[in-house]
Short mmCIF file of C-alpha atoms and ligand atoms in Angstrom, two decimals:
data_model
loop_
_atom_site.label_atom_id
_atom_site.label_comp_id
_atom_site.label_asym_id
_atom_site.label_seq_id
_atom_site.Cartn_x
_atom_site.Cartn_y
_atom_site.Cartn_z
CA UNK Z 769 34.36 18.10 -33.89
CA UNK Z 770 33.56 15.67 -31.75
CA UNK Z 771 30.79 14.58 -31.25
CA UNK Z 772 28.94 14.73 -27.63
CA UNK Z 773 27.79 11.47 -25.79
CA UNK Z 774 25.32 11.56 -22.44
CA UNK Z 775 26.78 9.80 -19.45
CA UNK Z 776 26.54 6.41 -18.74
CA UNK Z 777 24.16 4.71 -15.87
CA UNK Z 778 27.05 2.47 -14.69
CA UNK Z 779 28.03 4.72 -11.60
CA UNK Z 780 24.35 6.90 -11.10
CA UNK Z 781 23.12 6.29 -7.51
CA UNK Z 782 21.78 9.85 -7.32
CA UNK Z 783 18.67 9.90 -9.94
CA UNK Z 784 15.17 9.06 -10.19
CA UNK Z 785 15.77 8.85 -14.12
CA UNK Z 786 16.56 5.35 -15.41
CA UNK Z 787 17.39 4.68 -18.89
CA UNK Z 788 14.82 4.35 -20.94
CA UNK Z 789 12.62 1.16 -22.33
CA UNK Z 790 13.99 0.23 -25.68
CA UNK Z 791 10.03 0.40 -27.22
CA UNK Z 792 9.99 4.11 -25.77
CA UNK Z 793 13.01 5.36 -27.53
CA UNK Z 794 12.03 3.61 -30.94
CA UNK Z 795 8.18 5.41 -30.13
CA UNK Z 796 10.16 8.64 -29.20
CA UNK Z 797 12.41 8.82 -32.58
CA UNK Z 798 8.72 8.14 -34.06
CA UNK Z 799 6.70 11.11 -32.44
CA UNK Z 800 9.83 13.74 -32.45
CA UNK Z 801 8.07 15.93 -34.81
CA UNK Z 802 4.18 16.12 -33.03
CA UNK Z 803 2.85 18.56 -31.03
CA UNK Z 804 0.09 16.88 -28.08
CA UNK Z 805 -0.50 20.27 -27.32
CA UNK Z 806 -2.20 21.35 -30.69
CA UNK Z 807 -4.37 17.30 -31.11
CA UNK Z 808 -6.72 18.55 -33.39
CA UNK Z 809 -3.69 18.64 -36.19
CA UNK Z 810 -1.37 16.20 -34.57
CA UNK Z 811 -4.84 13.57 -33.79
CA UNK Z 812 -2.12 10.31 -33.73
CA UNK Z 813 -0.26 11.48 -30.63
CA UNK Z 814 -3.20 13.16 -29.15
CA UNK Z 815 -4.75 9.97 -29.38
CA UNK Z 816 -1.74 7.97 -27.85
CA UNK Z 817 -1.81 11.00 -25.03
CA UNK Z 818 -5.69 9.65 -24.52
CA UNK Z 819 -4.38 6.20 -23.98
CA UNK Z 820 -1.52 6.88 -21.81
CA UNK Z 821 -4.26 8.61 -19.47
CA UNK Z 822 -6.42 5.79 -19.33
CA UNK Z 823 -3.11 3.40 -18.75
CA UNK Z 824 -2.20 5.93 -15.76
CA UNK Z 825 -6.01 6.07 -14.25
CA UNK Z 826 -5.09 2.30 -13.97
CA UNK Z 827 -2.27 1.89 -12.55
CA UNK Z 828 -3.91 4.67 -9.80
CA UNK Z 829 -6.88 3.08 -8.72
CA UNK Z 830 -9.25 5.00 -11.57
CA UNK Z 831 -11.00 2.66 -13.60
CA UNK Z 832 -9.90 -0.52 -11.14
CA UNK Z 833 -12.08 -4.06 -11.52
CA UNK Z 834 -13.63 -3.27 -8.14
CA UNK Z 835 -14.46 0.59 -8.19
CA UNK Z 836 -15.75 1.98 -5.36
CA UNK Z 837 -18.29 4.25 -4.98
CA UNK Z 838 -16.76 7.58 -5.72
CA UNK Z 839 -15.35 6.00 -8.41
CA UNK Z 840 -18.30 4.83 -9.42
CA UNK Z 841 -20.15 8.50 -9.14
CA UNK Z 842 -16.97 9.73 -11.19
CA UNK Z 843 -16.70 7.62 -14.12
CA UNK Z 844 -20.86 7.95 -14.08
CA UNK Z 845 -20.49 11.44 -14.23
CA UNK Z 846 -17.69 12.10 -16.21
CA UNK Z 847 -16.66 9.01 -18.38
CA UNK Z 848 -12.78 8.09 -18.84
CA UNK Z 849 -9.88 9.48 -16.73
CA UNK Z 850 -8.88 12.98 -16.54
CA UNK Z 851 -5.61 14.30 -17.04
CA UNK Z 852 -2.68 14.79 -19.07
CA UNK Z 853 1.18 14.25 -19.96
CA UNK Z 854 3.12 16.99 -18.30
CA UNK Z 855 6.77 17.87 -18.62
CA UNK Z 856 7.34 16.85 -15.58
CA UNK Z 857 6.38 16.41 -12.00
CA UNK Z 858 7.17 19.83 -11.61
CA UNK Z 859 4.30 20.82 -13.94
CA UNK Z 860 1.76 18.33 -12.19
CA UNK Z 861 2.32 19.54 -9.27
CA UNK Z 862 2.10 23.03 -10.11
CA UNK Z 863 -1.42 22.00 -11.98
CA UNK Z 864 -2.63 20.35 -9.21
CA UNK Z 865 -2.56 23.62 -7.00
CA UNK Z 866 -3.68 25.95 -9.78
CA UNK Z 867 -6.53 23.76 -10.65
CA UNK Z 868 -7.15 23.53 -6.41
CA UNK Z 869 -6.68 27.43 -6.05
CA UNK Z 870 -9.20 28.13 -9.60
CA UNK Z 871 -11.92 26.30 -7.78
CA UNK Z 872 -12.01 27.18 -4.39
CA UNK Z 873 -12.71 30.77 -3.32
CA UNK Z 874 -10.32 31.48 -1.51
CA UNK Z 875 -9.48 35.33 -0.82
CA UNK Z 876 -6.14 34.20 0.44
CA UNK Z 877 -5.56 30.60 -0.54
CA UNK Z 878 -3.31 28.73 1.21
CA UNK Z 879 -1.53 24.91 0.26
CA UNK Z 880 -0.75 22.62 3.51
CA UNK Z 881 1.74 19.97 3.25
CA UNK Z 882 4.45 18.26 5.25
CA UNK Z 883 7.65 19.43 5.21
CA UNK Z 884 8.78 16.60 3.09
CA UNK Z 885 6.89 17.55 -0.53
CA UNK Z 886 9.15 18.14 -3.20
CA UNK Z 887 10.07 21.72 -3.36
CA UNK Z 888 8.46 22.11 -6.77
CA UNK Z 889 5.35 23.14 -4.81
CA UNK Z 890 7.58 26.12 -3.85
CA UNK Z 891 7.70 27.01 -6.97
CA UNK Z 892 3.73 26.02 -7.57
CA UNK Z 893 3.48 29.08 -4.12
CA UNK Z 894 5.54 31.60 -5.46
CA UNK Z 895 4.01 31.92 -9.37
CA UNK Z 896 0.76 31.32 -8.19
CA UNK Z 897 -0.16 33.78 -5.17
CA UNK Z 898 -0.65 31.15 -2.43
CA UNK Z 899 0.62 30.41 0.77
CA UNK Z 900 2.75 27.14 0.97
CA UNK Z 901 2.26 25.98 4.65
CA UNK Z 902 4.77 22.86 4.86
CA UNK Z 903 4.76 21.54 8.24
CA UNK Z 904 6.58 18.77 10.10
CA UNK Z 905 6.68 15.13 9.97
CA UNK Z 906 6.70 11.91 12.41
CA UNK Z 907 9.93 10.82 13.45
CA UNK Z 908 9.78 8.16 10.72
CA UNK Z 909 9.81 10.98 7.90
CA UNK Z 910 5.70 11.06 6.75
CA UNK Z 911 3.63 13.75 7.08
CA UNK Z 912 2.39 14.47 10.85
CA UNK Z 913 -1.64 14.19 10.70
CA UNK Z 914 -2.32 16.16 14.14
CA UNK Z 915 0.13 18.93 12.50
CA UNK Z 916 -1.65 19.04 9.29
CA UNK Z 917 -4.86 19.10 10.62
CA UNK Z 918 -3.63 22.13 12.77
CA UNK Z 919 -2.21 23.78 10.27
CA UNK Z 920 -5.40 23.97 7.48
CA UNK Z 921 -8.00 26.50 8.05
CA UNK Z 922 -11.09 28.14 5.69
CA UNK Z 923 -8.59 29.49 3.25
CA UNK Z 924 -7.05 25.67 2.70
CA UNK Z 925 -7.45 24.82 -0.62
CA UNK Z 926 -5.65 21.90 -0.96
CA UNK Z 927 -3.74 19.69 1.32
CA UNK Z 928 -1.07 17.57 -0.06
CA UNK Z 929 0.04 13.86 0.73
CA UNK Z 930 3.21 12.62 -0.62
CA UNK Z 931 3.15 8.40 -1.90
CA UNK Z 932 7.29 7.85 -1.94
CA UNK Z 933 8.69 11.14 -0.83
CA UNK Z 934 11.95 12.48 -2.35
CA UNK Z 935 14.49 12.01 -0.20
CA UNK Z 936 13.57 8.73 1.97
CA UNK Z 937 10.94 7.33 -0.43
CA UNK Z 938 8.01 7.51 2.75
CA UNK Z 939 4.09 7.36 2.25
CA UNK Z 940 2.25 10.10 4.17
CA UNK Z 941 -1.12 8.43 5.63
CA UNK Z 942 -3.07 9.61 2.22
CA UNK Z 943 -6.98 8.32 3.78
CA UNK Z 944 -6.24 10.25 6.59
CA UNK Z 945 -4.87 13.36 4.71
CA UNK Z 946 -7.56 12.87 2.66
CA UNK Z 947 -10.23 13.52 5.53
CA UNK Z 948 -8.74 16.45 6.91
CA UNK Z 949 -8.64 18.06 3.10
CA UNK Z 950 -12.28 17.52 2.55
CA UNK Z 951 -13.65 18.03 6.40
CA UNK Z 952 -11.84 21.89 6.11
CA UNK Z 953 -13.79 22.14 2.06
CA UNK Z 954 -10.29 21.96 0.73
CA UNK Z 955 -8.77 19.29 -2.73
CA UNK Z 956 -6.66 16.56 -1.55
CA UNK Z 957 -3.54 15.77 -3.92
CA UNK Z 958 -0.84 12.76 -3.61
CA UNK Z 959 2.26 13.51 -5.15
CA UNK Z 960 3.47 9.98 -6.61
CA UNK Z 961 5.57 11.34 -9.05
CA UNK Z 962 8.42 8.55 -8.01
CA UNK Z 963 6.55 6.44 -6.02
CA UNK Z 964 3.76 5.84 -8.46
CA UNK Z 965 5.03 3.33 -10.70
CA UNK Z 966 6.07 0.89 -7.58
CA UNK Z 967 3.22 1.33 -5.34
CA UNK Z 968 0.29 -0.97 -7.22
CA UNK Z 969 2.62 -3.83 -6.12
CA UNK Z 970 2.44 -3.03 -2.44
CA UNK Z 971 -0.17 -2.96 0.16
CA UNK Z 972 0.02 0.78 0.76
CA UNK Z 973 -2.92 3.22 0.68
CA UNK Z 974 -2.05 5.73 -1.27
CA UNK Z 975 -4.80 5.72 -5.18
CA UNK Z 976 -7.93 7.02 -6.05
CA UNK Z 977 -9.67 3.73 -5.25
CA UNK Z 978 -8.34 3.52 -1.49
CA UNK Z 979 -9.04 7.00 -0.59
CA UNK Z 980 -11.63 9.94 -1.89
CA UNK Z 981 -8.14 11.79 -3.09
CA UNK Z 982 -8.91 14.88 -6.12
CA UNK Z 983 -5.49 14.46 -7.85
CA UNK Z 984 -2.57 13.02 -8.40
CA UNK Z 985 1.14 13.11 -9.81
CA UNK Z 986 2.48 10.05 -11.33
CA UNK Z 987 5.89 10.55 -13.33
CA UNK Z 988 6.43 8.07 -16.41
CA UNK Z 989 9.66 9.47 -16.75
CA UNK Z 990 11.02 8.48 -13.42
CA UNK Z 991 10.06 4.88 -12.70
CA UNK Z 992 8.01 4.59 -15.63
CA UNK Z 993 10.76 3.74 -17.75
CA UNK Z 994 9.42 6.31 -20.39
CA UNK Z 995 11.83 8.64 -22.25
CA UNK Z 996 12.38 12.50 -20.35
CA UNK Z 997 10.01 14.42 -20.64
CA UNK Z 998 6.78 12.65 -19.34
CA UNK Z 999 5.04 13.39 -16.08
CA UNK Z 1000 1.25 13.11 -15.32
CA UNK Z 1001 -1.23 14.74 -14.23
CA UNK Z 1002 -5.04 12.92 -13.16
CA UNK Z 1003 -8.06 13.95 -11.43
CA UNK Z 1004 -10.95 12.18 -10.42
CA UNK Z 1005 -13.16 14.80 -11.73
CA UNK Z 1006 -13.03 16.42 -15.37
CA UNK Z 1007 -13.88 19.82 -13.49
CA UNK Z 1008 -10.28 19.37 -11.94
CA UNK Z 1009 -8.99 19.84 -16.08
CA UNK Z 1010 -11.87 22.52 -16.80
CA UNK Z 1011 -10.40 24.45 -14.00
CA UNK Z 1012 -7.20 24.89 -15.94
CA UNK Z 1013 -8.50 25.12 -19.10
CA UNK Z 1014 -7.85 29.00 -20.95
CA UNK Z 1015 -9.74 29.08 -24.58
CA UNK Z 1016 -7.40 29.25 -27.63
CA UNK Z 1017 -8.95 31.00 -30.27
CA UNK Z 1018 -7.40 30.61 -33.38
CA UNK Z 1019 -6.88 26.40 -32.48
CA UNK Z 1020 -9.27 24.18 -33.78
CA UNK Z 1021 -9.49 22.35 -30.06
CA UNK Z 1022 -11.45 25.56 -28.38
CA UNK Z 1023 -9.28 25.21 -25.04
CA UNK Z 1024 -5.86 24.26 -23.28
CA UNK Z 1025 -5.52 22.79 -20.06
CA UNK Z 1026 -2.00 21.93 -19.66
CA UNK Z 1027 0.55 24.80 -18.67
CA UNK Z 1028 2.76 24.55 -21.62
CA UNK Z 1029 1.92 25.39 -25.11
CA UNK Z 1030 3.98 23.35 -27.95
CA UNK Z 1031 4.47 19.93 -26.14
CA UNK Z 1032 6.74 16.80 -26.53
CA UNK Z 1033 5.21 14.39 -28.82
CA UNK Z 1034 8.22 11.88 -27.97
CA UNK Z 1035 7.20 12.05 -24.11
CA UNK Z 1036 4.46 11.15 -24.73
CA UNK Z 1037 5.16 8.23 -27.85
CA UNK Z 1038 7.44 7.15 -24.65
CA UNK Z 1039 5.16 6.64 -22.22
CA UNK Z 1040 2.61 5.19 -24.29
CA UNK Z 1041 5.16 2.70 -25.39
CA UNK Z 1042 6.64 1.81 -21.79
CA UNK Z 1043 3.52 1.27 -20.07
CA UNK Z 1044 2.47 -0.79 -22.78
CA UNK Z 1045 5.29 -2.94 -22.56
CA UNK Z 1046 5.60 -2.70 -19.20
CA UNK Z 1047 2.16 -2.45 -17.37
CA UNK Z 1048 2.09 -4.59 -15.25
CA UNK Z 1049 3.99 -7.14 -14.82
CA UNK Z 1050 7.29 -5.87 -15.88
CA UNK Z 1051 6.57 -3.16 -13.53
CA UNK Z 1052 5.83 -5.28 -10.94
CA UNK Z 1053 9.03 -7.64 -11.60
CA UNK Z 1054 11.28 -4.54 -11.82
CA UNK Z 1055 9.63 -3.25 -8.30
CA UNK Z 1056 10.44 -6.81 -7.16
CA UNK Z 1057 13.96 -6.66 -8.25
CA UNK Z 1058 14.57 -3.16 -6.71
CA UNK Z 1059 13.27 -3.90 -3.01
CA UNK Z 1060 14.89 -7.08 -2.85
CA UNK Z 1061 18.22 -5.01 -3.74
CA UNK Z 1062 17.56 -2.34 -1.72
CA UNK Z 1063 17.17 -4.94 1.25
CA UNK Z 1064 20.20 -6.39 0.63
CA UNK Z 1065 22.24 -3.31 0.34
CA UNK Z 1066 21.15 -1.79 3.38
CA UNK Z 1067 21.74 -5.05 5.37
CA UNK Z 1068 25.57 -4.54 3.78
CA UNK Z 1069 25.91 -1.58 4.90
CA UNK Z 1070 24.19 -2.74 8.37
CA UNK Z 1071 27.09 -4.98 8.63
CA UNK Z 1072 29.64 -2.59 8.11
CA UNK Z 1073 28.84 -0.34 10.88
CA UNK Z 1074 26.36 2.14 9.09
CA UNK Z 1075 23.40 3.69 10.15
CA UNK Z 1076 20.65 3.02 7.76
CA UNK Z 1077 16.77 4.45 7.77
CA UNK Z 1078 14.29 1.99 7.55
CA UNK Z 1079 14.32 0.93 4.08
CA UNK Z 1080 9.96 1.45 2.63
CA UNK Z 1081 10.84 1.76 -1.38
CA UNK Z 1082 13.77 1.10 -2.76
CA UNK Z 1083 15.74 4.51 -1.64
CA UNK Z 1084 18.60 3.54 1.00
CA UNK Z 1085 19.42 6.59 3.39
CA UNK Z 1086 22.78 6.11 5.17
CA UNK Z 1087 25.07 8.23 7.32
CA UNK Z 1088 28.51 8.42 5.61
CA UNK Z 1089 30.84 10.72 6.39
CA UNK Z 1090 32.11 13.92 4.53
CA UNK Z 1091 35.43 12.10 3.61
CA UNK Z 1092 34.05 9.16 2.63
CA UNK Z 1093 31.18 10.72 0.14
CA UNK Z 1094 34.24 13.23 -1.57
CA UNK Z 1095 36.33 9.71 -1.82
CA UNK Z 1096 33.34 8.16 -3.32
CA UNK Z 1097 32.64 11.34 -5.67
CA UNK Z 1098 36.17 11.02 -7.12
CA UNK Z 1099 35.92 7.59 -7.78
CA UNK Z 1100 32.81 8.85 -10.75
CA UNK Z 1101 30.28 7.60 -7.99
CA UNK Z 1102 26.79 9.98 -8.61
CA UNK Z 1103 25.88 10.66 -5.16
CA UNK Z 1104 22.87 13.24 -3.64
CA UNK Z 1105 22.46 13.77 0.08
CA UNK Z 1106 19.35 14.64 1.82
CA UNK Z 1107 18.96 18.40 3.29
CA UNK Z 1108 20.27 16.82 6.68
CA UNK Z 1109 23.52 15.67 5.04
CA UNK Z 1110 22.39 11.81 4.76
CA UNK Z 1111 23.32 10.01 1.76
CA UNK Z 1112 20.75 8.76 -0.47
CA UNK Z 1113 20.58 5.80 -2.83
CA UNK Z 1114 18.17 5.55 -5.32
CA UNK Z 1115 17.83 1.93 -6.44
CA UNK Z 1116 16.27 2.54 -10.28
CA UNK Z 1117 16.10 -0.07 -13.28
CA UNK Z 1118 19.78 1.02 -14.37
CA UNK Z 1119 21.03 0.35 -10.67
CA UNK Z 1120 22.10 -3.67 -10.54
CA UNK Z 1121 23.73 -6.03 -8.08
CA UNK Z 1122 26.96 -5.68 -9.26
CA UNK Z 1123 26.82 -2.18 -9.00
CA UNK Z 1124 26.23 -1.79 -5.63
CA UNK Z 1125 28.69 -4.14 -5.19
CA UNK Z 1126 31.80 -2.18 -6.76
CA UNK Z 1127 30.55 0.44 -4.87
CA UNK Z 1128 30.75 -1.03 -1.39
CA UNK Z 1129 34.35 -2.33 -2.35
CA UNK Z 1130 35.38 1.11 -2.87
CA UNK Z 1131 33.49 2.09 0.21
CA UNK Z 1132 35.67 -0.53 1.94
CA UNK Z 1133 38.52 0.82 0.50
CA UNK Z 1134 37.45 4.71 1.69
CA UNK Z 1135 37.91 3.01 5.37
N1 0PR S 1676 7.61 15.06 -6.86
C1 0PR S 1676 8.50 14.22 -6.32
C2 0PR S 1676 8.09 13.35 -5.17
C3 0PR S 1676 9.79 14.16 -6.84
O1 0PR S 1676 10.69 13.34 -6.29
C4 0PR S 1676 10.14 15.00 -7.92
C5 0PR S 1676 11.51 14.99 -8.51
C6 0PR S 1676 9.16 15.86 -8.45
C7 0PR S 1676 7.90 15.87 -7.90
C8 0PR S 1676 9.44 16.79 -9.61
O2 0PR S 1676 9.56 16.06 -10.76
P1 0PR S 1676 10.31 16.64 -12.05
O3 0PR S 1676 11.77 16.69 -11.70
O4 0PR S 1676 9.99 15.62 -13.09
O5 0PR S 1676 9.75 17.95 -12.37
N2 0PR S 1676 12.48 14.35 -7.77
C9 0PR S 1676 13.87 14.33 -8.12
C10 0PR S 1676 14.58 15.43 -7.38
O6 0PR S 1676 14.29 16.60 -7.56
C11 0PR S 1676 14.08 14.53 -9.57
C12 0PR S 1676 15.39 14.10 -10.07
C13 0PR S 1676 15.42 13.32 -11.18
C14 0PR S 1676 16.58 14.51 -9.51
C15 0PR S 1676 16.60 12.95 -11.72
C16 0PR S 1676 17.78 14.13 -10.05
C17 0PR S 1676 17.77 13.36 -11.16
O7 0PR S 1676 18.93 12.98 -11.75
O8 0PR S 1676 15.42 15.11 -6.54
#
């Protein structure tokens, strides 16, 4: 038989997945047969889960050189970091409202976020019981604050902000989001599952040290560079874990916060591994590399006649037409259009120069 091979990156404009660091894969194959979510009998990778943590609390403002007050009160209170490796994004986010919905009180608890979250918080809605109020955002894609603060009332218990949305890689005004969660008693949570890994090396507001924010999402296995699966989950406050914590009796740790059981041991050797290799200045050459490209490639396609968002991170949003993204598609391109029909272009470690370049000959030749 023969025997199966994964696709290569060569033609992928469509993912927020990148191929992986070469120290994560050799720390994945390590930790393939460890369990984070049992630590007590698998103590090496519960310890490396500890130090990923800490690594992510960094990158996102927790434990910065210059803490600021609520940080200060946090760490005070509470020591290191809290949080965990997820599976995902999907799982953060999910987390982040169950842990929101667990501490407020709620009779009828409702989420408020712009229209542009990720629609794993429709999923976080429907299995939990709460109202997911998405409303609309700015002309420029981020989330509206007059239509957020109109939309959150006493059963609010958390009010989302995304930092590097989905589909055109925007930053919602997180201090201001921030302000409306806490003046209406509700959590505030950024979802930077994407964006998190390129934001330290821009002047955006969007961490735990620029803005009194509860949570946060912050992927390793998108631009992280970690091996699939790895997402994260941090809070400023340990009672943001103890809210999701269930007790496990027959486990030697007394309790579980994280919403799987058995957990992957290589996603989180991976992360350890990539941020460690990584954090931060190959993370800040690689964001480097990618908005320079993206700049470039959405002054080519300027030039050609194409209307192009305003490029923020490095995802390019242009208006092709039908025939030309099918042409494109058959010639093994890896394309994903925004719910309005746009086509996007993520531009991830894997996606190079020479790359974009082969594809705007064949866009050429679509004309
Ligand atoms: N939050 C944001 C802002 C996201 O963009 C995503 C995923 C998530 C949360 C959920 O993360 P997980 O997929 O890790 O649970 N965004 C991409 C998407 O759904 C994920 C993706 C990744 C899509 C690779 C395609 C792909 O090849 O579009």
């Amino acid at each position: 038989m023969q025997r199966a091979a994964p696709q290569t990156f060569d033609r992928v404009l469509s993912s927020m997945c990148t191929e992986p660091h070469p120290a994560a894969r050799e720390a994945a194959e390590r930790f393939l047969a460890t369990n984070p979510g049992d630590p007590a009998t698998y103590a090496e990778v519960g310890e490396l889960e500890t130090r990923t943590v800490t690594m992510l609390g960094e990158l996102a403002g927790l434990g910065s050189d210059r803490p600021n007050e609520a940080e200060v009160r946090a760490t005070a209170r509470d020591g290191p970091p809290h949080g965990y490796v997820t599976s995902g994004g999907t799982e953060a986010n999910i987390q982040a409202v169950r842990s929101a919905r667990n501490r407020g009180d709620a009779a009828e608890p409702n989420v408020v976020a712009p229209e542009s979250v990720h629609f794993s918080f429709t999923k976080a809605a429907e299995v939990l019981g709460v109202e997911l109020r998405t409303v609309p955002t700015d002309a420029d894609h981020r989330a509206d604050v007059d239509a957020v603060a109109a939309a959150v009332d006493e059963g609010t218990v958390l009010v989302v902000g995304v930092a590097g949305s989905t589909e055109y890689g925007r930053v919602d005004p997180i201090p201001e989001l921030a302000e409306i969660a806490h003046e209406t008693g509700a959590y505030c949570h950024v979802d930077a599952a994407w964006g998190g890994f390129l934001l330290p090396f821009t002047d955006h507001e969007w961490h735990f040290g620029h803005a009194p924010i509860d949570s946060m999402t912050i992927d390793p296995h998108k631009c992280g560079r970690a091996v699939i699966p790895a997402g994260g989950l941090l809070f400023r406050e340990r009672a943001g874990m103890d809210a999701l914590a269930v007790d496990t009796p027959y486990l030697e740790s007394a309790s579980q916060a994280s919403l799987t059981g058995t957990r992957s041991g290589a996603g989180v050797a991976g992360a350890a591994a990539a941020m460690e290799a990584l954090w931060p200045d190959g993370y800040r050459r690689e964001y480097e590399r990618a908005d320079g490209l993206a700049g470039w490639f959405a002054g080519e396609l300027r030039e050609r006649g194409f209307d192009v968002a305003d490029v923020e991170l490095p995802i390019v949003v242009v208006d092709l037409s039908a025939r030309a993204f099918d042409a494109l598609r058959d010639r093994g391109w890896r394309l994903s259009r925004t719910e309005s029909g746009l086509v996007r272009i993520v531009v991830m470690p894997h996606v190079t120069r020479e790359m974009l370049r082969e594809f705007l000959a064949d866009l050429d030749g679509t004309r």
